[in-house]
Structure formats: structure tokens, C-alpha cells
Amino acid sequence: MTDSMAWLDNVVDYGVIALLAALSVIVVAIALERFIFYRRLRIGDFQEAEALELALSRHLTWISSTASNSPYLGLLGTVFGIMLTFYRMGQSSAIDTGAIMTGLALALKATAAGLVVALVSIAIYNALLRQTRVLTLQWELARKAAARTDAEGAAS
């Protein structure tokens, strides 16, 4: 195998999987930070709905972007793996179906990793989005209750 193909083999085996692993660590770190932030949040400190929404949705774009793009990163790794398998087939004088099937099966590991990262990211994103909506609704209900109390106090 030439040096360029060996480099590509390492990129597929380590680079794509490492990138997906790093993205999953970032997603989990952001999720932990957001859940802690949501627990400590005092919605009464916010005077405007827009300020609350900005605070609640901070960093959620990272999670949704990871969820939507990690399958493509995995697919890219699989395409590279299949290219390497075909290259090895072309360099070999004999066609070994076992080696071909093994190479193709191993090439799919990047797609599988991308799908796992995407599924976890989507689940985390949906949970955080739901918590954001709950906190926003609690803020709105508290504002309405305060306005009702003020109106009743002014009428008395």
C-alpha cells in the first residue's frame, strides 16, 4: 500500500471515528451544562421573554448541528473505507472474497458511529428543547399570575 493510501487508511480508522467521538463528548458536555443551568435558573430574574429564550437556547445549535451532520461524517468515512477496499482489490493479483467482505464490513463502522452520535444528539436536543419550552411556559404563567394579582390589587 502506498503512503497516501496508508494515510487515508489511518484517517478512516482513527480520524473520522475520533472526530465523531469528540463531537459526542462536546454534545454530552453541553447537555450537562444546560441541564445544570436549567436547574439553577430563576425564571423570575428575567423581565423579557426574549432574554429568557436567549439564555435557554444557548449552545443548542451545536447539538442540533452535530445531530444532523454526524451521519454525513460517518458516511464519508465509509466511502473512504470502501475506496480503500477497492484499491486493495486492485493491487491484489487474486480476488479473495473473504478479504473483500471484511473490508466492506469494516468500512461501515464509520457510518454506524455517525448514526450512534446522531441518535444520542437528537435525544439530548429534544430533551433540552422540551425543558426550554417548559421553562418558557412557566415564565409566561408567572407573568400572567403577577399581572392578575396587580390588577386585583389596583381594583381594591
PDB file of C-alpha atoms in Angstrom:
ATOM      1  CA  MET A   1       0.000   0.000   0.000  1.00  0.00           C
ATOM      2  CA  THR A   2       1.385   3.393  -0.911  1.00  0.00           C
ATOM      3  CA  ASP A   3       1.980   6.072   1.692  1.00  0.00           C
ATOM      4  CA  SER A   4      -1.034   8.089   0.552  1.00  0.00           C
ATOM      5  CA  MET A   5      -3.331   5.082   0.926  1.00  0.00           C
ATOM      6  CA  ALA A   6      -1.828   4.246   4.325  1.00  0.00           C
ATOM      7  CA  TRP A   7      -2.523   7.837   5.364  1.00  0.00           C
ATOM      8  CA  LEU A   8      -6.111   7.542   4.142  1.00  0.00           C
ATOM      9  CA  ASP A   9      -6.477   4.232   5.978  1.00  0.00           C
ATOM     10  CA  ASN A  10      -5.429   5.949   9.219  1.00  0.00           C
ATOM     11  CA  VAL A  11      -7.792   8.845   8.547  1.00  0.00           C
ATOM     12  CA  VAL A  12     -10.674   6.417   8.160  1.00  0.00           C
ATOM     13  CA  ASP A  13      -9.728   4.236  11.105  1.00  0.00           C
ATOM     14  CA  TYR A  14      -8.782   6.966  13.538  1.00  0.00           C
ATOM     15  CA  GLY A  15      -9.641  10.395  12.178  1.00  0.00           C
ATOM     16  CA  VAL A  16     -13.327  10.005  11.368  1.00  0.00           C
ATOM     17  CA  ILE A  17     -14.084   7.917  14.449  1.00  0.00           C
ATOM     18  CA  ALA A  18     -12.066  10.299  16.646  1.00  0.00           C
ATOM     19  CA  LEU A  19     -13.915  13.298  15.213  1.00  0.00           C
ATOM     20  CA  LEU A  20     -17.262  11.635  15.900  1.00  0.00           C
ATOM     21  CA  ALA A  21     -16.141  10.716  19.416  1.00  0.00           C
ATOM     22  CA  ALA A  22     -15.045  14.315  20.040  1.00  0.00           C
ATOM     23  CA  LEU A  23     -18.391  15.604  18.795  1.00  0.00           C
ATOM     24  CA  SER A  24     -20.241  13.230  21.111  1.00  0.00           C
ATOM     25  CA  VAL A  25     -18.150  14.395  24.078  1.00  0.00           C
ATOM     26  CA  ILE A  26     -18.942  18.022  23.189  1.00  0.00           C
ATOM     27  CA  VAL A  27     -22.665  17.216  22.949  1.00  0.00           C
ATOM     28  CA  VAL A  28     -22.670  15.494  26.338  1.00  0.00           C
ATOM     29  CA  ALA A  29     -20.692  18.355  27.915  1.00  0.00           C
ATOM     30  CA  ILE A  30     -23.099  20.941  26.543  1.00  0.00           C
ATOM     31  CA  ALA A  31     -26.064  18.853  27.676  1.00  0.00           C
ATOM     32  CA  LEU A  32     -24.698  18.598  31.214  1.00  0.00           C
ATOM     33  CA  GLU A  33     -24.021  22.328  31.306  1.00  0.00           C
ATOM     34  CA  ARG A  34     -27.534  23.086  30.039  1.00  0.00           C
ATOM     35  CA  PHE A  35     -29.251  20.729  32.499  1.00  0.00           C
ATOM     36  CA  ILE A  36     -27.314  22.264  35.391  1.00  0.00           C
ATOM     37  CA  PHE A  37     -28.132  25.742  34.121  1.00  0.00           C
ATOM     38  CA  TYR A  38     -31.832  24.876  33.838  1.00  0.00           C
ATOM     39  CA  ARG A  39     -31.903  23.529  37.405  1.00  0.00           C
ATOM     40  CA  ARG A  40     -30.281  26.665  38.831  1.00  0.00           C
ATOM     41  CA  LEU A  41     -32.236  29.093  36.672  1.00  0.00           C
ATOM     42  CA  ARG A  42     -34.538  31.547  38.416  1.00  0.00           C
ATOM     43  CA  ILE A  43     -37.051  32.497  35.770  1.00  0.00           C
ATOM     44  CA  GLY A  44     -38.238  35.435  37.856  1.00  0.00           C
ATOM     45  CA  ASP A  45     -34.928  37.176  37.174  1.00  0.00           C
ATOM     46  CA  PHE A  46     -35.911  37.683  33.537  1.00  0.00           C
ATOM     47  CA  GLN A  47     -38.054  40.663  32.606  1.00  0.00           C
ATOM     48  CA  GLU A  48     -38.394  39.889  28.902  1.00  0.00           C
ATOM     49  CA  ALA A  49     -39.293  36.666  27.118  1.00  0.00           C
ATOM     50  CA  GLU A  50     -36.592  37.218  24.503  1.00  0.00           C
ATOM     51  CA  ALA A  51     -33.840  37.400  27.135  1.00  0.00           C
ATOM     52  CA  LEU A  52     -35.109  34.184  28.703  1.00  0.00           C
ATOM     53  CA  GLU A  53     -35.237  32.457  25.323  1.00  0.00           C
ATOM     54  CA  LEU A  54     -31.670  33.529  24.533  1.00  0.00           C
ATOM     55  CA  ALA A  55     -30.427  32.194  27.856  1.00  0.00           C
ATOM     56  CA  LEU A  56     -32.304  28.915  27.499  1.00  0.00           C
ATOM     57  CA  SER A  57     -31.316  28.164  23.909  1.00  0.00           C
ATOM     58  CA  ARG A  58     -27.620  28.958  24.286  1.00  0.00           C
ATOM     59  CA  HIS A  59     -25.419  26.263  22.632  1.00  0.00           C
ATOM     60  CA  LEU A  60     -28.377  24.187  21.418  1.00  0.00           C
ATOM     61  CA  THR A  61     -27.267  24.855  17.842  1.00  0.00           C
ATOM     62  CA  TRP A  62     -24.116  22.808  18.476  1.00  0.00           C
ATOM     63  CA  ILE A  63     -26.206  19.827  19.472  1.00  0.00           C
ATOM     64  CA  SER A  64     -28.613  20.081  16.544  1.00  0.00           C
ATOM     65  CA  SER A  65     -25.749  20.588  14.084  1.00  0.00           C
ATOM     66  CA  THR A  66     -23.977  17.530  15.446  1.00  0.00           C
ATOM     67  CA  ALA A  67     -27.183  15.512  15.199  1.00  0.00           C
ATOM     68  CA  SER A  68     -27.742  16.489  11.593  1.00  0.00           C
ATOM     69  CA  ASN A  69     -24.149  16.249  10.351  1.00  0.00           C
ATOM     70  CA  SER A  70     -22.640  13.255  12.145  1.00  0.00           C
ATOM     71  CA  PRO A  71     -24.289  10.699   9.807  1.00  0.00           C
ATOM     72  CA  TYR A  72     -22.634  12.501   6.899  1.00  0.00           C
ATOM     73  CA  LEU A  73     -19.255  12.368   8.599  1.00  0.00           C
ATOM     74  CA  GLY A  74     -19.778   8.651   9.180  1.00  0.00           C
ATOM     75  CA  LEU A  75     -20.813   8.171   5.580  1.00  0.00           C
ATOM     76  CA  LEU A  76     -17.678   9.984   4.424  1.00  0.00           C
ATOM     77  CA  GLY A  77     -15.591   7.569   6.482  1.00  0.00           C
ATOM     78  CA  THR A  78     -17.446   4.647   4.937  1.00  0.00           C
ATOM     79  CA  VAL A  79     -16.845   5.947   1.422  1.00  0.00           C
ATOM     80  CA  PHE A  80     -13.132   6.242   2.196  1.00  0.00           C
ATOM     81  CA  GLY A  81     -13.150   2.709   3.616  1.00  0.00           C
ATOM     82  CA  ILE A  82     -14.833   1.310   0.518  1.00  0.00           C
ATOM     83  CA  MET A  83     -12.351   3.168  -1.689  1.00  0.00           C
ATOM     84  CA  LEU A  84      -9.521   1.567   0.268  1.00  0.00           C
ATOM     85  CA  THR A  85     -11.090  -1.865  -0.110  1.00  0.00           C
ATOM     86  CA  PHE A  86     -11.352  -1.412  -3.882  1.00  0.00           C
ATOM     87  CA  TYR A  87      -7.782  -0.140  -4.001  1.00  0.00           C
ATOM     88  CA  ARG A  88      -6.569  -3.223  -2.140  1.00  0.00           C
ATOM     89  CA  MET A  89      -8.579  -5.408  -4.521  1.00  0.00           C
ATOM     90  CA  GLY A  90      -6.913  -3.705  -7.486  1.00  0.00           C
ATOM     91  CA  GLN A  91      -3.446  -4.188  -6.008  1.00  0.00           C
ATOM     92  CA  SER A  92      -4.012  -7.859  -5.287  1.00  0.00           C
ATOM     93  CA  SER A  93      -3.463 -10.376  -8.042  1.00  0.00           C
ATOM     94  CA  ALA A  94      -6.039 -12.779  -6.591  1.00  0.00           C
ATOM     95  CA  ILE A  95      -9.559 -11.885  -5.590  1.00  0.00           C
ATOM     96  CA  ASP A  96     -10.282 -13.043  -2.043  1.00  0.00           C
ATOM     97  CA  THR A  97     -13.995 -12.643  -1.335  1.00  0.00           C
ATOM     98  CA  GLY A  98     -13.416 -13.023   2.402  1.00  0.00           C
ATOM     99  CA  ALA A  99     -10.998 -10.095   2.440  1.00  0.00           C
ATOM    100  CA  ILE A 100     -13.368  -8.020   0.313  1.00  0.00           C
ATOM    101  CA  MET A 101     -16.345  -8.676   2.575  1.00  0.00           C
ATOM    102  CA  THR A 102     -14.250  -7.986   5.676  1.00  0.00           C
ATOM    103  CA  GLY A 103     -13.017  -4.715   4.190  1.00  0.00           C
ATOM    104  CA  LEU A 104     -16.532  -3.624   3.268  1.00  0.00           C
ATOM    105  CA  ALA A 105     -17.921  -4.601   6.672  1.00  0.00           C
ATOM    106  CA  LEU A 106     -15.190  -2.678   8.467  1.00  0.00           C
ATOM    107  CA  ALA A 107     -15.806   0.332   6.223  1.00  0.00           C
ATOM    108  CA  LEU A 108     -19.346   0.556   7.592  1.00  0.00           C
ATOM    109  CA  LYS A 109     -18.118   1.148  11.160  1.00  0.00           C
ATOM    110  CA  ALA A 110     -17.836   4.881  10.465  1.00  0.00           C
ATOM    111  CA  THR A 111     -21.467   5.080   9.354  1.00  0.00           C
ATOM    112  CA  ALA A 112     -22.540   3.152  12.435  1.00  0.00           C
ATOM    113  CA  ALA A 113     -20.579   5.509  14.667  1.00  0.00           C
ATOM    114  CA  GLY A 114     -22.099   8.528  12.913  1.00  0.00           C
ATOM    115  CA  LEU A 115     -25.599   7.168  13.416  1.00  0.00           C
ATOM    116  CA  VAL A 116     -24.979   6.481  17.108  1.00  0.00           C
ATOM    117  CA  VAL A 117     -23.720  10.038  17.631  1.00  0.00           C
ATOM    118  CA  ALA A 118     -26.721  11.414  15.721  1.00  0.00           C
ATOM    119  CA  LEU A 119     -29.260   9.383  17.692  1.00  0.00           C
ATOM    120  CA  VAL A 120     -27.795  10.397  21.036  1.00  0.00           C
ATOM    121  CA  SER A 121     -27.575  14.031  19.929  1.00  0.00           C
ATOM    122  CA  ILE A 122     -31.187  14.072  18.750  1.00  0.00           C
ATOM    123  CA  ALA A 123     -32.415  12.580  22.017  1.00  0.00           C
ATOM    124  CA  ILE A 124     -30.432  15.128  24.033  1.00  0.00           C
ATOM    125  CA  TYR A 125     -31.549  18.006  21.812  1.00  0.00           C
ATOM    126  CA  ASN A 126     -35.215  17.043  22.130  1.00  0.00           C
ATOM    127  CA  ALA A 127     -34.938  16.736  25.919  1.00  0.00           C
ATOM    128  CA  LEU A 128     -33.281  20.155  26.162  1.00  0.00           C
ATOM    129  CA  LEU A 129     -35.790  21.708  23.783  1.00  0.00           C
ATOM    130  CA  ARG A 130     -38.641  20.331  25.877  1.00  0.00           C
ATOM    131  CA  GLN A 131     -37.082  21.731  29.060  1.00  0.00           C
ATOM    132  CA  THR A 132     -36.668  25.090  27.330  1.00  0.00           C
ATOM    133  CA  ARG A 133     -40.337  25.112  26.383  1.00  0.00           C
ATOM    134  CA  VAL A 134     -41.410  24.138  29.927  1.00  0.00           C
ATOM    135  CA  LEU A 135     -39.336  26.910  31.489  1.00  0.00           C
ATOM    136  CA  THR A 136     -40.649  29.452  28.990  1.00  0.00           C
ATOM    137  CA  LEU A 137     -44.240  28.458  29.742  1.00  0.00           C
ATOM    138  CA  GLN A 138     -43.583  28.656  33.492  1.00  0.00           C
ATOM    139  CA  TRP A 139     -42.225  32.169  32.989  1.00  0.00           C
ATOM    140  CA  GLU A 140     -45.301  33.167  30.975  1.00  0.00           C
ATOM    141  CA  LEU A 141     -47.664  31.717  33.599  1.00  0.00           C
ATOM    142  CA  ALA A 142     -45.805  33.519  36.394  1.00  0.00           C
ATOM    143  CA  ARG A 143     -46.057  36.798  34.461  1.00  0.00           C
ATOM    144  CA  LYS A 144     -49.807  36.318  33.917  1.00  0.00           C
ATOM    145  CA  ALA A 145     -50.339  35.492  37.603  1.00  0.00           C
ATOM    146  CA  ALA A 146     -48.367  38.574  38.647  1.00  0.00           C
ATOM    147  CA  ALA A 147     -50.370  40.759  36.259  1.00  0.00           C
ATOM    148  CA  ARG A 148     -53.622  39.322  37.627  1.00  0.00           C
ATOM    149  CA  THR A 149     -52.508  39.978  41.199  1.00  0.00           C
ATOM    150  CA  ASP A 150     -51.522  43.557  40.301  1.00  0.00           C
ATOM    151  CA  ALA A 151     -54.886  44.127  38.591  1.00  0.00           C
ATOM    152  CA  GLU A 152     -56.784  42.774  41.601  1.00  0.00           C
ATOM    153  CA  GLY A 153     -54.736  44.924  43.965  1.00  0.00           C
ATOM    154  CA  ALA A 154     -55.391  48.036  41.916  1.00  0.00           C
ATOM    155  CA  ALA A 155     -59.136  47.317  41.801  1.00  0.00           C
ATOM    156  CA  SER A 156     -59.403  47.038  45.602  1.00  0.00           C
TER     157      SER A 156
END
